[in-house]
mmCIF file of C-alpha atoms in Angstrom:
data_model
loop_
_atom_site.group_PDB
_atom_site.id
_atom_site.type_symbol
_atom_site.label_atom_id
_atom_site.label_comp_id
_atom_site.label_asym_id
_atom_site.label_seq_id
_atom_site.Cartn_x
_atom_site.Cartn_y
_atom_site.Cartn_z
ATOM 1 C CA SER A 239 -27.360 94.976 92.136
ATOM 2 C CA SER A 240 -25.885 92.056 94.047
ATOM 3 C CA GLY A 241 -23.418 91.453 91.142
ATOM 4 C CA PRO A 242 -22.986 91.719 87.336
ATOM 5 C CA GLU A 243 -25.588 89.953 85.204
ATOM 6 C CA LEU A 244 -24.552 87.766 82.312
ATOM 7 C CA CYS A 245 -25.592 88.555 78.737
ATOM 8 C CA PRO A 246 -28.100 85.824 77.790
ATOM 9 C CA PRO A 247 -27.458 83.072 75.169
ATOM 10 C CA GLY A 248 -27.694 84.473 71.621
ATOM 11 C CA THR A 249 -25.951 87.689 72.683
ATOM 12 C CA PHE A 250 -22.548 88.885 73.697
ATOM 13 C CA SER A 251 -20.828 92.005 74.965
ATOM 14 C CA ASN A 252 -17.243 92.995 74.279
ATOM 15 C CA SER A 253 -17.446 96.210 76.300
ATOM 16 C CA THR A 254 -17.152 96.988 80.029
ATOM 17 C CA LEU A 255 -19.258 99.202 82.198
ATOM 18 C CA GLN A 256 -22.521 98.045 80.576
ATOM 19 C CA THR A 257 -25.464 98.853 82.833
ATOM 20 C CA ARG A 258 -28.464 97.350 81.034
ATOM 21 C CA GLY A 259 -29.334 94.045 79.391
ATOM 22 C CA SER A 260 -30.113 95.956 76.260
ATOM 23 C CA ASP A 261 -26.438 96.766 76.020
ATOM 24 C CA CYS A 262 -25.807 93.110 75.105
ATOM 25 C CA ILE A 263 -25.316 92.684 71.346
ATOM 26 C CA GLY A 264 -27.327 90.113 69.403
ATOM 27 C CA CYS A 265 -25.201 87.441 67.766
ATOM 28 C CA PRO A 266 -24.466 88.470 64.140
ATOM 29 C CA ALA A 267 -26.264 86.686 61.296
ATOM 30 C CA GLY A 268 -24.346 83.613 60.192
ATOM 31 C CA GLN A 269 -22.893 83.047 63.691
ATOM 32 C CA TYR A 270 -24.204 81.669 66.965
ATOM 33 C CA CYS A 271 -23.623 82.592 70.569
ATOM 34 C CA ALA A 272 -23.915 79.529 72.821
ATOM 35 C CA GLY A 273 -24.265 80.084 76.537
ATOM 36 C CA ALA A 274 -24.431 83.266 78.673
ATOM 37 C CA GLY A 275 -21.829 85.900 79.368
ATOM 38 C CA LEU A 276 -20.049 85.755 76.038
ATOM 39 C CA THR A 277 -17.655 88.469 75.000
ATOM 40 C CA ALA A 278 -17.654 87.285 71.334
ATOM 41 C CA PRO A 279 -19.732 84.951 69.105
ATOM 42 C CA THR A 280 -19.015 81.288 69.596
ATOM 43 C CA GLY A 281 -18.350 80.880 65.844
ATOM 44 C CA PRO A 282 -19.921 80.537 62.381
ATOM 45 C CA CYS A 283 -23.033 78.428 62.081
ATOM 46 C CA ARG A 284 -22.508 74.991 60.649
ATOM 47 C CA ALA A 285 -22.965 74.321 56.917
ATOM 48 C CA GLY A 286 -26.474 73.371 55.859
ATOM 49 C CA VAL A 287 -28.313 75.741 58.227
ATOM 50 C CA VAL A 288 -29.249 79.401 58.248
ATOM 51 C CA CYS A 289 -28.504 81.659 61.202
ATOM 52 C CA ALA A 290 -30.494 84.828 60.679
ATOM 53 C CA GLY A 291 -29.142 86.558 63.841
ATOM 54 C CA SER A 292 -29.106 86.234 67.656
ATOM 55 C CA ALA A 293 -28.827 82.464 67.295
ATOM 56 C CA PRO A 294 -28.003 80.735 70.632
ATOM 57 C CA LEU A 295 -27.124 77.491 68.810
ATOM 58 C CA ASP A 296 -26.458 76.406 65.222
ATOM 59 C CA ILE A 297 -29.014 73.646 65.549
ATOM 60 C CA VAL A 298 -32.315 73.701 63.680
ATOM 61 C CA SER A 299 -35.200 74.857 65.872
ATOM 62 C CA GLN A 300 -32.694 75.968 68.503
ATOM 63 C CA GLY A 301 -31.645 79.212 66.916
ATOM 64 C CA ALA A 302 -30.956 78.034 63.310
ATOM 65 C CA ALA A 303 -33.262 77.295 60.379
ATOM 66 C CA SER A 304 -33.024 74.578 57.746
ATOM 67 C CA CYS A 305 -31.454 75.540 54.442
ATOM 68 C CA PRO A 306 -34.503 75.311 52.130
ATOM 69 C CA VAL A 307 -34.930 73.103 49.089
ATOM 70 C CA GLY A 308 -33.616 74.845 45.947
ATOM 71 C CA SER A 309 -30.855 76.515 47.960
ATOM 72 C CA TYR A 310 -27.578 75.672 49.673
ATOM 73 C CA CYS A 311 -25.920 77.071 52.752
ATOM 74 C CA PRO A 312 -22.155 76.924 53.302
ATOM 75 C CA GLU A 313 -20.744 77.495 56.797
ATOM 76 C CA GLY A 314 -21.747 80.840 58.238
ATOM 77 C CA THR A 315 -24.803 81.379 56.038
ATOM 78 C CA ALA A 316 -27.015 84.271 56.978
ATOM 79 C CA THR A 317 -29.266 84.058 53.897
ATOM 80 C CA PRO A 318 -29.826 80.898 51.802
ATOM 81 C CA ILE A 319 -28.090 80.937 48.426
ATOM 82 C CA ALA A 320 -30.260 79.985 45.435
ATOM 83 C CA CYS A 321 -28.901 76.883 43.753
ATOM 84 C CA ASP A 322 -26.387 77.931 41.127
ATOM 85 C CA ALA A 323 -27.346 78.059 37.447
ATOM 86 C CA GLY A 324 -26.710 74.676 35.874
ATOM 87 C CA PHE A 325 -27.196 72.837 39.188
ATOM 88 C CA TYR A 326 -30.098 71.657 41.313
ATOM 89 C CA CYS A 327 -30.669 71.341 45.064
ATOM 90 C CA PRO A 328 -33.358 68.702 45.705
ATOM 91 C CA VAL A 329 -33.317 68.493 49.519
ATOM 92 C CA ALA A 330 -32.971 70.776 52.522
ATOM 93 C CA ASN A 331 -29.814 71.432 54.548
ATOM 94 C CA LEU A 332 -27.365 71.259 51.645
ATOM 95 C CA SER A 333 -24.003 72.875 52.069
ATOM 96 C CA SER A 334 -23.364 73.053 48.308
ATOM 97 C CA PRO A 335 -25.287 72.348 45.063
ATOM 98 C CA PHE A 336 -26.271 68.710 44.823
ATOM 99 C CA ALA A 337 -25.375 67.997 41.178
ATOM 100 C CA GLN A 338 -25.526 69.295 37.618
ATOM 101 C CA CYS A 339 -28.927 69.496 35.978
ATOM 102 C CA SER A 340 -29.801 66.845 33.395
ATOM 103 C CA ALA A 341 -28.783 67.200 29.787
ATOM 104 C CA GLY A 342 -31.652 68.546 27.721
ATOM 105 C CA TYR A 343 -32.657 71.058 30.430
ATOM 106 C CA ILE A 344 -31.682 74.534 31.534
ATOM 107 C CA CYS A 345 -31.384 75.286 35.276
ATOM 108 C CA VAL A 346 -31.515 79.053 35.658
ATOM 109 C CA GLN A 347 -31.217 79.460 39.467
ATOM 110 C CA GLY A 348 -32.839 77.914 42.488
ATOM 111 C CA ALA A 349 -33.699 74.638 40.758
ATOM 112 C CA SER A 350 -34.830 71.777 42.977
ATOM 113 C CA SER A 351 -35.141 69.223 40.175
ATOM 114 C CA PRO A 352 -32.599 68.020 37.613
ATOM 115 C CA GLN A 353 -35.310 68.483 34.983
ATOM 116 C CA PRO A 354 -37.120 71.701 35.919
ATOM 117 C CA GLY A 355 -40.219 72.678 34.001
ATOM 118 C CA ASP A 356 -41.700 75.570 35.951
ATOM 119 C CA GLY A 357 -40.203 78.179 33.616
ATOM 120 C CA VAL A 358 -38.776 80.048 36.617
ATOM 121 C CA SER A 359 -35.992 77.867 37.964
ATOM 122 C CA GLY A 360 -35.551 76.181 34.592
ATOM 123 C CA TYR A 361 -37.162 74.633 31.545
ATOM 124 C CA PRO A 362 -36.605 71.996 28.856
ATOM 125 C CA CYS A 363 -34.156 72.977 26.132
ATOM 126 C CA LEU A 364 -36.102 74.781 23.416
ATOM 127 C CA ARG A 365 -36.357 73.690 19.794
ATOM 128 C CA GLY A 366 -33.450 74.728 17.637
ATOM 129 C CA HIS A 367 -31.012 74.316 20.536
ATOM 130 C CA TYR A 368 -29.224 71.684 22.593
ATOM 131 C CA CYS A 369 -28.317 71.689 26.285
ATOM 132 C CA PRO A 370 -25.473 69.569 27.701
ATOM 133 C CA ALA A 371 -25.591 68.490 31.355
ATOM 134 C CA GLY A 372 -25.113 71.455 33.658
ATOM 135 C CA ALA A 373 -26.018 74.014 31.008
ATOM 136 C CA ASN A 374 -27.094 77.415 32.236
ATOM 137 C CA ALA A 375 -27.804 78.681 28.718
ATOM 138 C CA MET A 376 -29.040 77.015 25.565
ATOM 139 C CA VAL A 377 -26.593 76.407 22.734
ATOM 140 C CA PRO A 378 -28.088 76.996 19.244
ATOM 141 C CA CYS A 379 -27.852 74.193 16.709
ATOM 142 C CA PRO A 380 -25.157 75.290 14.261
ATOM 143 C CA ALA A 381 -25.862 76.595 10.753
ATOM 144 C CA GLY A 382 -26.530 73.697 8.408
ATOM 145 C CA THR A 383 -28.636 71.954 11.062
ATOM 146 C CA PHE A 384 -31.982 72.411 12.812
ATOM 147 C CA SER A 385 -34.073 70.881 15.553
ATOM 148 C CA ALA A 386 -37.838 70.567 15.441
ATOM 149 C CA ALA A 387 -37.961 68.794 18.818
ATOM 150 C CA PRO A 388 -37.245 70.221 22.303
ATOM 151 C CA GLY A 389 -34.963 68.683 24.889
ATOM 152 C CA LEU A 390 -31.877 67.966 22.790
ATOM 153 C CA GLU A 391 -28.851 66.991 24.862
ATOM 154 C CA LEU A 392 -25.926 67.087 22.428
ATOM 155 C CA VAL A 393 -24.970 68.882 19.223
ATOM 156 C CA GLU A 394 -25.059 65.520 17.467
ATOM 157 C CA ALA A 395 -28.810 65.492 18.042
ATOM 158 C CA CYS A 396 -29.251 68.550 15.801
ATOM 159 C CA GLU A 397 -30.569 67.290 12.482
ATOM 160 C CA PRO A 398 -28.579 68.138 9.338
ATOM 161 C CA CYS A 399 -30.553 70.132 6.803
ATOM 162 C CA GLY A 400 -31.800 67.589 4.284
ATOM 163 C CA PRO A 401 -30.746 67.425 0.632
ATOM 164 C CA GLY A 402 -32.608 70.013 -1.422
ATOM 165 C CA SER A 403 -32.877 72.461 1.469
ATOM 166 C CA PHE A 404 -30.550 74.777 3.350
ATOM 167 C CA CYS A 405 -30.157 76.055 6.927
ATOM 168 C CA ALA A 406 -28.604 79.502 6.729
ATOM 169 C CA THR A 407 -28.300 80.432 10.408
ATOM 170 C CA ALA A 408 -27.881 78.844 13.829
ATOM 171 C CA GLY A 409 -30.801 78.010 16.116
ATOM 172 C CA LEU A 410 -33.300 76.966 13.450
ATOM 173 C CA THR A 411 -36.391 74.876 14.163
ATOM 174 C CA ALA A 412 -36.847 74.053 10.473
ATOM 175 C CA PRO A 413 -34.807 74.474 7.277
ATOM 176 C CA THR A 414 -34.613 78.052 6.010
ATOM 177 C CA GLY A 415 -36.093 76.895 2.712
ATOM 178 C CA LEU A 416 -35.500 75.031 -0.514
ATOM 179 C CA CYS A 417 -32.310 75.580 -2.413
ATOM 180 C CA GLN A 418 -32.507 78.202 -5.158
ATOM 181 C CA GLY A 419 -33.601 77.193 -8.631
ATOM 182 C CA GLY A 420 -30.636 76.767 -10.958
ATOM 183 C CA TYR A 421 -28.560 75.022 -8.289
ATOM 184 C CA VAL A 422 -28.185 71.436 -7.096
ATOM 185 C CA CYS A 423 -28.423 70.719 -3.357
ATOM 186 C CA GLY A 424 -27.666 67.030 -3.309
ATOM 187 C CA SER A 425 -25.859 66.945 0.037
ATOM 188 C CA ALA A 426 -27.187 67.334 3.569
ATOM 189 C CA GLY A 427 -26.119 70.213 5.793
ATOM 190 C CA SER A 428 -26.092 73.023 3.249
ATOM 191 C CA THR A 429 -25.949 76.563 4.645
ATOM 192 C CA ASN A 430 -26.429 78.368 1.338
ATOM 193 C CA ALA A 431 -29.404 78.549 -1.042
ATOM 194 C CA ALA A 432 -26.929 78.645 -3.927
ATOM 195 C CA PRO A 433 -24.050 76.365 -2.904
ATOM 196 C CA ALA A 434 -20.679 76.961 -4.518
ATOM 197 C CA ASN A 435 -19.710 74.650 -7.375
ATOM 198 C CA SER A 436 -23.255 73.318 -7.698
ATOM 199 C CA SER A 437 -24.737 75.434 -10.486
ATOM 200 C CA CYS A 438 -26.858 73.753 -13.136
ATOM 201 C CA GLU A 439 -25.003 73.172 -16.422
ATOM 202 C CA VAL A 440 -26.172 74.048 -19.931
ATOM 203 C CA GLY A 441 -28.532 71.445 -21.350
ATOM 204 C CA TYR A 442 -30.013 70.843 -17.894
ATOM 205 C CA TYR A 443 -32.526 72.482 -15.586
ATOM 206 C CA CYS A 444 -32.600 72.525 -11.790
ATOM 207 C CA PRO A 445 -35.913 73.441 -10.141
ATOM 208 C CA SER A 446 -35.914 74.779 -6.604
ATOM 209 C CA GLY A 447 -34.943 72.082 -4.109
ATOM 210 C CA THR A 448 -33.633 69.608 -6.654
ATOM 211 C CA LEU A 449 -31.176 66.917 -5.622
ATOM 212 C CA LEU A 450 -30.002 66.261 -9.162
ATOM 213 C CA PRO A 451 -29.870 68.191 -12.440
ATOM 214 C CA TYR A 452 -32.478 67.128 -15.011
ATOM 215 C CA PRO A 453 -31.715 67.007 -18.748
ATOM 216 C CA CYS A 454 -34.013 69.137 -20.876
ATOM 217 C CA GLY A 455 -36.740 66.976 -22.378
ATOM 218 C CA ARG A 456 -37.503 66.477 -26.053
ATOM 219 C CA GLY A 457 -38.680 69.694 -27.615
ATOM 220 C CA PHE A 458 -36.695 71.803 -25.155
ATOM 221 C CA TYR A 459 -33.138 73.073 -24.743
ATOM 222 C CA GLN A 460 -31.081 75.255 -22.432
ATOM 223 C CA ASP A 461 -28.090 77.253 -23.629
ATOM 224 C CA GLU A 462 -27.508 79.048 -20.315
ATOM 225 C CA ALA A 463 -26.152 77.732 -17.014
ATOM 226 C CA VAL A 464 -27.821 78.202 -13.617
ATOM 227 C CA GLN A 465 -31.396 77.831 -14.873
ATOM 228 C CA ALA A 466 -34.485 76.439 -13.155
ATOM 229 C CA SER A 467 -36.303 75.523 -16.377
ATOM 230 C CA CYS A 468 -35.649 74.801 -20.053
ATOM 231 C CA LYS A 469 -36.531 76.844 -23.122
ATOM 232 C CA GLU A 470 -38.992 75.602 -25.716
ATOM 233 C CA CYS A 471 -37.273 74.688 -28.940
ATOM 234 C CA ALA A 472 -37.548 77.604 -31.367
ATOM 235 C CA ALA A 473 -39.610 77.275 -34.548
ATOM 236 C CA GLY A 474 -37.448 76.043 -37.404
ATOM 237 C CA TYR A 475 -35.287 73.885 -35.153
ATOM 238 C CA VAL A 476 -35.289 70.359 -33.699
ATOM 239 C CA CYS A 477 -34.530 69.583 -30.046
ATOM 240 C CA ASP A 478 -34.041 65.831 -29.890
ATOM 241 C CA ASN A 479 -32.322 64.745 -26.677
ATOM 242 C CA SER A 480 -31.947 61.093 -27.696
ATOM 243 C CA THR A 481 -28.192 61.592 -28.044
ATOM 244 C CA GLY A 482 -27.831 63.883 -25.014
ATOM 245 C CA PRO A 483 -29.185 67.113 -23.540
ATOM 246 C CA VAL A 484 -29.601 69.946 -26.032
ATOM 247 C CA SER A 485 -27.490 72.955 -25.056
ATOM 248 C CA SER A 486 -27.549 74.895 -28.338
ATOM 249 C CA LEU A 487 -29.704 75.296 -31.464
ATOM 250 C CA ALA A 488 -26.625 75.527 -33.680
ATOM 251 C CA GLY A 489 -26.657 72.728 -36.235
ATOM 252 C CA ARG A 490 -30.171 71.658 -35.277
ATOM 253 C CA GLU A 491 -32.080 73.288 -38.129
ATOM 254 C CA CYS A 492 -35.214 71.562 -39.331
ATOM 255 C CA PRO A 493 -34.250 69.181 -42.175
ATOM 256 C CA ALA A 494 -35.392 69.584 -45.772
ATOM 257 C CA GLY A 495 -38.693 67.869 -46.484
ATOM 258 C CA HIS A 496 -40.081 68.862 -43.111
ATOM 259 C CA TYR A 497 -41.258 71.821 -41.070
ATOM 260 C CA CYS A 498 -40.670 72.392 -37.357
ATOM 261 C CA PRO A 499 -43.033 74.496 -35.224
ATOM 262 C CA ALA A 500 -41.897 75.557 -31.746
ATOM 263 C CA GLY A 501 -41.278 72.578 -29.473
ATOM 264 C CA THR A 502 -40.411 70.082 -32.229
ATOM 265 C CA ARG A 503 -39.105 66.910 -30.579
ATOM 266 C CA PHE A 504 -37.482 64.992 -33.445
ATOM 267 C CA ALA A 505 -36.472 65.672 -37.029
ATOM 268 C CA THR A 506 -39.240 63.703 -38.753
ATOM 269 C CA GLU A 507 -42.071 64.776 -36.453
ATOM 270 C CA PHE A 508 -43.677 67.098 -39.014
ATOM 271 C CA PRO A 509 -43.090 65.866 -42.593
ATOM 272 C CA CYS A 510 -44.333 67.877 -45.542
ATOM 273 C CA PRO A 511 -47.592 66.272 -46.702
ATOM 274 C CA THR A 512 -48.021 64.503 -50.040
ATOM 275 C CA GLY A 513 -48.410 66.957 -52.897
ATOM 276 C CA THR A 514 -45.722 69.197 -51.402
ATOM 277 C CA PHE A 515 -41.961 69.320 -50.884
ATOM 278 C CA ASN A 516 -39.414 71.516 -49.115
ATOM 279 C CA ASN A 517 -35.875 71.786 -50.454
ATOM 280 C CA ALA A 518 -34.719 74.199 -47.716
ATOM 281 C CA THR A 519 -33.836 73.736 -44.060
ATOM 282 C CA ALA A 520 -35.186 75.587 -40.982
ATOM 283 C CA GLY A 521 -38.816 75.536 -42.112
ATOM 284 C CA ALA A 522 -41.012 76.734 -39.266
ATOM 285 C CA THR A 523 -44.565 76.100 -40.488
ATOM 286 C CA VAL A 524 -46.343 73.949 -43.034
ATOM 287 C CA ALA A 525 -46.194 76.999 -45.316
ATOM 288 C CA ALA A 526 -42.535 76.107 -45.820
ATOM 289 C CA CYS A 527 -43.750 73.080 -47.799
ATOM 290 C CA LEU A 528 -44.184 74.102 -51.459
ATOM 291 C CA ALA A 529 -46.796 72.806 -53.859
ATOM 292 C CA CYS A 530 -45.342 70.110 -56.080
ATOM 293 C CA LEU A 531 -43.961 71.577 -59.302
ATOM 294 C CA PRO A 532 -46.047 71.605 -62.500
ATOM 295 C CA GLY A 533 -45.613 68.405 -64.483
ATOM 296 C CA GLN A 534 -44.362 66.529 -61.438
ATOM 297 C CA ALA A 535 -45.821 64.594 -58.550
ATOM 298 C CA CYS A 536 -44.931 64.385 -54.841
ATOM 299 C CA THR A 537 -46.326 61.032 -53.840
ATOM 300 C CA SER A 538 -44.669 60.617 -50.424
ATOM 301 C CA ILE A 539 -44.483 62.660 -47.238
ATOM 302 C CA GLY A 540 -41.262 64.360 -46.197
ATOM 303 C CA LEU A 541 -39.917 65.070 -49.681
ATOM 304 C CA SER A 542 -37.128 67.524 -50.349
ATOM 305 C CA ALA A 543 -37.886 67.397 -54.114
ATOM 306 C CA PRO A 544 -40.641 65.965 -56.336
ATOM 307 C CA ASN A 545 -40.216 62.213 -56.677
ATOM 308 C CA GLY A 546 -41.796 61.595 -60.092
ATOM 309 C CA ASP A 547 -43.190 62.976 -63.346
ATOM 310 C CA CYS A 548 -46.853 63.269 -64.045
ATOM 311 C CA ALA A 549 -47.914 60.068 -65.843
ATOM 312 C CA ALA A 550 -48.438 60.043 -69.610
ATOM 313 C CA GLY A 551 -52.111 60.638 -70.399
ATOM 314 C CA PHE A 552 -52.467 63.039 -67.471
ATOM 315 C CA TYR A 553 -51.469 66.607 -66.783
ATOM 316 C CA CYS A 554 -50.354 68.075 -63.432
ATOM 317 C CA PRO A 555 -50.561 71.895 -63.130
ATOM 318 C CA GLY A 556 -49.094 71.806 -59.598
ATOM 319 C CA GLY A 557 -49.533 70.234 -56.160
ATOM 320 C CA ALA A 558 -50.075 66.702 -57.456
ATOM 321 C CA ALA A 559 -49.901 63.984 -54.796
ATOM 322 C CA VAL A 560 -50.228 61.141 -57.343
ATOM 323 C CA VAL A 561 -48.850 60.702 -60.862
ATOM 324 C CA ASN A 562 -52.360 60.317 -62.304
ATOM 325 C CA PRO A 563 -54.521 62.939 -60.548
ATOM 326 C CA THR A 564 -58.197 63.234 -61.388
ATOM 327 C CA ASP A 565 -59.418 65.912 -58.968
ATOM 328 C CA GLY A 566 -59.339 68.658 -61.561
ATOM 329 C CA VAL A 567 -57.323 70.885 -59.226
ATOM 330 C CA THR A 568 -53.919 69.242 -58.960
ATOM 331 C CA GLY A 569 -54.435 67.492 -62.315
ATOM 332 C CA ALA A 570 -56.722 65.451 -64.534
ATOM 333 C CA ARG A 571 -56.892 62.958 -67.388
ATOM 334 C CA CYS A 572 -55.801 64.473 -70.687
ATOM 335 C CA PRO A 573 -58.982 65.816 -72.392
ATOM 336 C CA GLN A 574 -60.181 65.138 -75.978
ATOM 337 C CA GLY A 575 -58.395 67.149 -78.588
ATOM 338 C CA HIS A 576 -55.182 67.061 -76.613
ATOM 339 C CA TYR A 577 -52.322 64.801 -75.789
ATOM 340 C CA CYS A 578 -50.245 64.631 -72.590
ATOM 341 C CA PRO A 579 -46.823 63.025 -72.642
ATOM 342 C CA SER A 580 -45.139 62.138 -69.337
ATOM 343 C CA GLY A 581 -44.358 65.261 -67.272
ATOM 344 C CA SER A 582 -47.120 67.417 -68.708
ATOM 345 C CA ALA A 583 -48.039 70.490 -66.753
ATOM 346 C CA VAL A 584 -50.891 71.370 -69.151
ATOM 347 C CA PRO A 585 -52.504 69.435 -72.018
ATOM 348 C CA SER A 586 -50.932 69.949 -75.471
ATOM 349 C CA SER A 587 -53.407 70.741 -78.247
ATOM 350 C CA CYS A 588 -53.561 68.354 -81.181
ATOM 351 C CA PRO A 589 -52.062 69.821 -84.359
ATOM 352 C CA THR A 590 -54.417 71.806 -86.544
ATOM 353 C CA GLY A 591 -56.488 69.476 -88.704
ATOM 354 C CA THR A 592 -56.259 66.616 -86.250
ATOM 355 C CA PHE A 593 -58.171 65.629 -83.168
ATOM 356 C CA ALA A 594 -57.870 63.133 -80.279
ATOM 357 C CA PHE A 595 -61.276 61.574 -80.022
ATOM 358 C CA THR A 596 -60.621 59.900 -76.653
ATOM 359 C CA THR A 597 -59.270 61.172 -73.326
ATOM 360 C CA GLY A 598 -55.879 60.177 -71.988
ATOM 361 C CA SER A 599 -53.922 60.578 -75.221
ATOM 362 C CA THR A 600 -50.195 60.435 -74.632
ATOM 363 C CA SER A 601 -48.621 61.734 -77.872
ATOM 364 C CA ALA A 602 -49.344 63.710 -81.033
ATOM 365 C CA SER A 603 -49.675 60.421 -82.913
ATOM 366 C CA ASP A 604 -52.913 59.861 -81.003
ATOM 367 C CA CYS A 605 -54.359 62.906 -82.834
ATOM 368 C CA LEU A 606 -56.155 61.709 -86.045
ATOM 369 C CA PRO A 607 -56.936 63.765 -89.209
ATOM 370 C CA CYS A 608 -60.353 65.367 -89.227
ATOM 371 C CA GLN A 609 -62.995 63.339 -91.207
ATOM 372 C CA PRO A 610 -64.472 64.672 -94.507
ATOM 373 C CA GLY A 611 -67.345 67.086 -93.921
ATOM 374 C CA ARG A 612 -65.819 68.297 -90.719
ATOM 375 C CA TYR A 613 -62.950 70.496 -89.723
ATOM 376 C CA CYS A 614 -60.670 70.404 -86.658
ATOM 377 C CA ALA A 615 -59.183 73.444 -84.918
ATOM 378 C CA PRO A 616 -57.621 73.783 -81.460
ATOM 379 C CA ASP A 617 -60.028 76.427 -80.250
ATOM 380 C CA VAL A 618 -63.246 74.708 -81.371
ATOM 381 C CA GLY A 619 -62.478 71.023 -81.565
ATOM 382 C CA VAL A 620 -64.442 69.028 -84.262
ATOM 383 C CA GLN A 621 -67.116 71.002 -86.095
ATOM 384 C CA ILE A 622 -69.340 70.571 -89.237
ATOM 385 C CA CYS A 623 -68.215 72.609 -92.178
ATOM 386 C CA ASP A 624 -70.295 75.601 -93.252
ATOM 387 C CA ALA A 625 -72.952 75.108 -95.926
ATOM 388 C CA GLY A 626 -71.651 75.657 -99.396
ATOM 389 C CA HIS A 627 -68.158 74.507 -98.510
ATOM 390 C CA VAL A 628 -66.448 71.194 -98.889
ATOM 391 C CA CYS A 629 -64.301 69.958 -95.998
ATOM 392 C CA LEU A 630 -61.968 67.307 -97.210
ATOM 393 C CA TYR A 631 -59.996 64.887 -95.093
ATOM 394 C CA GLY A 632 -58.012 66.837 -92.427
ATOM 395 C CA SER A 633 -59.760 70.198 -92.884
ATOM 396 C CA THR A 634 -58.825 72.914 -90.435
ATOM 397 C CA SER A 635 -61.467 75.551 -91.273
ATOM 398 C CA ALA A 636 -65.250 75.731 -91.542
ATOM 399 C CA ARG A 637 -64.837 77.352 -94.998
ATOM 400 C CA PRO A 638 -61.977 75.727 -96.823
ATOM 401 C CA ASN A 639 -61.191 76.869 -100.363
ATOM 402 C CA ALA A 640 -63.200 74.150 -101.994
ATOM 403 C CA THR A 641 -66.831 75.178 -102.634
ATOM 404 C CA VAL A 642 -69.915 73.652 -104.235
#
């Protein structure tokens, strides 16, 4: 050789006694070797470009490549760096990430848009979460809240669980469910199906999801706390809530003169019918109403005792609804041969030898002596005397002592 040959641009040699061009070393990745005959790399490639190796210059298309979109390349880059999580790199030749990704989005790595949607470099914040600007992971909406919409930016955008419902865990897309029956969930943001200090009181019921306790309606009561429904009023009792919710049956027995089947709403709802009375409390059925006493009448509904005597001229064997019954069952007009003073349970027979010739007699004085030729006896009434016998005035037998 006429003299030593120089290592070409893009290479260098830091050794002596090299005999071949192949002994020249390619410039290391991330550095460039400008000019010939170098004993060391010129220096690191400039920021924003990629020097893969043997680069003669750190200029694009002259030994260096552009830093691609979605990446950044600090000084001395041999391999592009994917844009950091939470950031995006929208253009080529960046030396560092461009900016934080938009709120409401997640930038995983290598994002080229502030609002990625490809599912690889990033995606919109999912329902049940929120994503502040620059987020690289979703943050779940806290317990007591939820989010049915995607793309939330701040925790304040998480919706509080509405009254009547609860959100037990973080990251919910809908409320966990309605609050438990027997409890009141009147406030937003509840995390418990049975919130503390919100149990339903006696006298009230709280169905699932209720915002307020409801008083038991007429005919119902509740003597236990933490209940979702009321109990039907027991037979023999009255559950009238006109003065407040009914929380106990004590002192609410059905009043005298009435009966109270299950579910009775007020004291006078079921009065004993006419012809009956009830002098006891806690009657459960109409059978508690007794037939009016013999000789008396029960002319009104709801009586606790008979309210009158059977009228004179009538008799009342029992169950009379009027003072002068004529039905033949609860009473009738006093028959011939009898008299019926006021309060009669049965007709009284006229004294022997007398007879009441009309109905409706009221006293013994209405019974007249039997006429001559006839005799009068309680068991037969007025009869003709037997032949051969004389029946004088007031005779009591078909064969008196007098004969002819």
